[in-house]
PDB file of C-alpha atoms in Angstrom:
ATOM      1  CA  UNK J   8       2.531  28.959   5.170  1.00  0.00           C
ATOM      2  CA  UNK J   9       3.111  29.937   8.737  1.00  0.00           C
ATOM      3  CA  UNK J  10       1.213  33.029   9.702  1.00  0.00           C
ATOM      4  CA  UNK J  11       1.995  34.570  13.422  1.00  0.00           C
ATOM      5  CA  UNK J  12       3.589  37.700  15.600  1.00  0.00           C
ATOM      6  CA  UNK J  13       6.796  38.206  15.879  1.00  0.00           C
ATOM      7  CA  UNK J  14       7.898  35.467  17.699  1.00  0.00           C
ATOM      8  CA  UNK J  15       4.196  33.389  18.136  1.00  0.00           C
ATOM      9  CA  UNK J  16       3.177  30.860  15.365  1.00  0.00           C
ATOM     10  CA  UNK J  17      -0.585  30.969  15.044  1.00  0.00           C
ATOM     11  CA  UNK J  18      -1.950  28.828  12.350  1.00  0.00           C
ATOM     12  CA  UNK J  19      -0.097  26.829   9.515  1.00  0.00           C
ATOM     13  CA  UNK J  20      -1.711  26.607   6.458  1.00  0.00           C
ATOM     14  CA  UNK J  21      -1.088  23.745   3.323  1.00  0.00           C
ATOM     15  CA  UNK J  22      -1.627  24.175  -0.005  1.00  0.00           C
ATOM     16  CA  UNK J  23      -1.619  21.641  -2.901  1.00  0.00           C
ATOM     17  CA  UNK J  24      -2.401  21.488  -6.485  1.00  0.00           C
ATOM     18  CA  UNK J  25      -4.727  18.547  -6.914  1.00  0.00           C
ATOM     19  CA  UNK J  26      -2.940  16.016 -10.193  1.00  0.00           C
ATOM     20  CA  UNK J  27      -5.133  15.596 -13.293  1.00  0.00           C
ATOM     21  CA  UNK J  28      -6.587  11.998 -13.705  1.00  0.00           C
ATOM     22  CA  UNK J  29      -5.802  12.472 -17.316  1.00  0.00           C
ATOM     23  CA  UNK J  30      -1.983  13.241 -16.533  1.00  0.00           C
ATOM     24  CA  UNK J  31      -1.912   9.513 -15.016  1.00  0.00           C
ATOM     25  CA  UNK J  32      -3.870   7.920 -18.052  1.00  0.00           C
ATOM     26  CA  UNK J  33      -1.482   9.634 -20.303  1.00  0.00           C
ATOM     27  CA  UNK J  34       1.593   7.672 -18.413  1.00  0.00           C
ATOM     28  CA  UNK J  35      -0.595   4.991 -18.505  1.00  0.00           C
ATOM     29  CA  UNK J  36      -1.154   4.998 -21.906  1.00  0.00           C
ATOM     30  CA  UNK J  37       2.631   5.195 -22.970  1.00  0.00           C
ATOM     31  CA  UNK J  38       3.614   2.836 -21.083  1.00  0.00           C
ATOM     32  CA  UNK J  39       0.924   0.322 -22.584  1.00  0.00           C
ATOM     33  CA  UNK J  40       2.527   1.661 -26.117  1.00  0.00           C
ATOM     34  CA  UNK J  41       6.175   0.527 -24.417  1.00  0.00           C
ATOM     35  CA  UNK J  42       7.807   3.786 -23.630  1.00  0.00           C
ATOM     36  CA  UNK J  43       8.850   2.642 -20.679  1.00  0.00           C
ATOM     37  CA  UNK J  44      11.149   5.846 -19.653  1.00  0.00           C
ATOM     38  CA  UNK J  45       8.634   8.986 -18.691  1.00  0.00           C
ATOM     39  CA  UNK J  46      10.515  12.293 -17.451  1.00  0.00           C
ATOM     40  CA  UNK J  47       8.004  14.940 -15.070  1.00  0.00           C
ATOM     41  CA  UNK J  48       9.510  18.234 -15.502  1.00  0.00           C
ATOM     42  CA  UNK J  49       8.438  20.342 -12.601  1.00  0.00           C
ATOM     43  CA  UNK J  50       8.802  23.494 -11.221  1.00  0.00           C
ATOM     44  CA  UNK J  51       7.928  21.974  -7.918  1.00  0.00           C
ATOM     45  CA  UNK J  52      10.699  21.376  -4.939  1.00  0.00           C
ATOM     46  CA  UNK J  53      12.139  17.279  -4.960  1.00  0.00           C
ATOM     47  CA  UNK J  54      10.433  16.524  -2.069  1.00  0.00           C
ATOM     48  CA  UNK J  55       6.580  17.540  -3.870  1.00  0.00           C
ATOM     49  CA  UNK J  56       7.831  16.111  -7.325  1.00  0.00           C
ATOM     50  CA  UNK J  57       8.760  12.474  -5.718  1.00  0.00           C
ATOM     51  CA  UNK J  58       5.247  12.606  -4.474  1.00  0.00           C
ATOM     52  CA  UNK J  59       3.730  13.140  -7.536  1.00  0.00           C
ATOM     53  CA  UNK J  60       5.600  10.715  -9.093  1.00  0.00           C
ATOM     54  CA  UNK J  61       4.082   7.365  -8.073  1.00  0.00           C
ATOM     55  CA  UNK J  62       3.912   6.476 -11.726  1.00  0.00           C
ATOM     56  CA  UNK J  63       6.712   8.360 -13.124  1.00  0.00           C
ATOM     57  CA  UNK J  64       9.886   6.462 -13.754  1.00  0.00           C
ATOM     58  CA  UNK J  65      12.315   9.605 -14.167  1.00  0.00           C
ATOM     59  CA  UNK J  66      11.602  12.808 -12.090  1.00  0.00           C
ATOM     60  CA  UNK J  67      13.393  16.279 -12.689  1.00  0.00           C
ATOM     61  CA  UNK J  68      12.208  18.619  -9.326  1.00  0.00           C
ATOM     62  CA  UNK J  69      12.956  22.323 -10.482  1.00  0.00           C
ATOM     63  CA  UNK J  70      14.250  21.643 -13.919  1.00  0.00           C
ATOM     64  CA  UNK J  71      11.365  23.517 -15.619  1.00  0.00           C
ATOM     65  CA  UNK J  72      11.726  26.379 -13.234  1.00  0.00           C
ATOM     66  CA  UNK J  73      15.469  26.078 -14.288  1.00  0.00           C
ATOM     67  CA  UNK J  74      14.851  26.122 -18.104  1.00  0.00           C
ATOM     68  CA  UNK J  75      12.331  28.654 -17.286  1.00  0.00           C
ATOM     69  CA  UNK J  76      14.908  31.337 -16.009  1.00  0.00           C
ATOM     70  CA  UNK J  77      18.062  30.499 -18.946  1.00  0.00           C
TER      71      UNK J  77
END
């Protein structure tokens, strides 16, 4: 977020949801079992969603905030 005057930026401000350790023992887990394919469906822009996905073969950015809104 940007905050500022009309044509002044003033401060810029990140956010960020932290992951779950349990989301990545989950993968974890599965792929131990030998599902090897895991999908992330995320209503989170590409650019967040390939960061999230270190362990994440498959990712969808936005499909669940597509499915979401059919």
């Amino acid at each position: 977020m940007v905050l500022g005057t009309e044509n002044k930026a003033l401060a810029l401000i990140a956010v960020a949801n932290e992951d779950r350790e349990s989301s990545w023992d989950v993968i974890q887990k599965l792929h131990a079992l030998g599902i090897r394919k895991t999908v992330m469906l995320t209503g989170d822009n590409r650019t967040t969603a390939d960061i999230r996905a270190t362990l994440i073969v498959t990712v969808n950015g936005l499909r669940l905030l597509r499915i979401k809104n059919e």
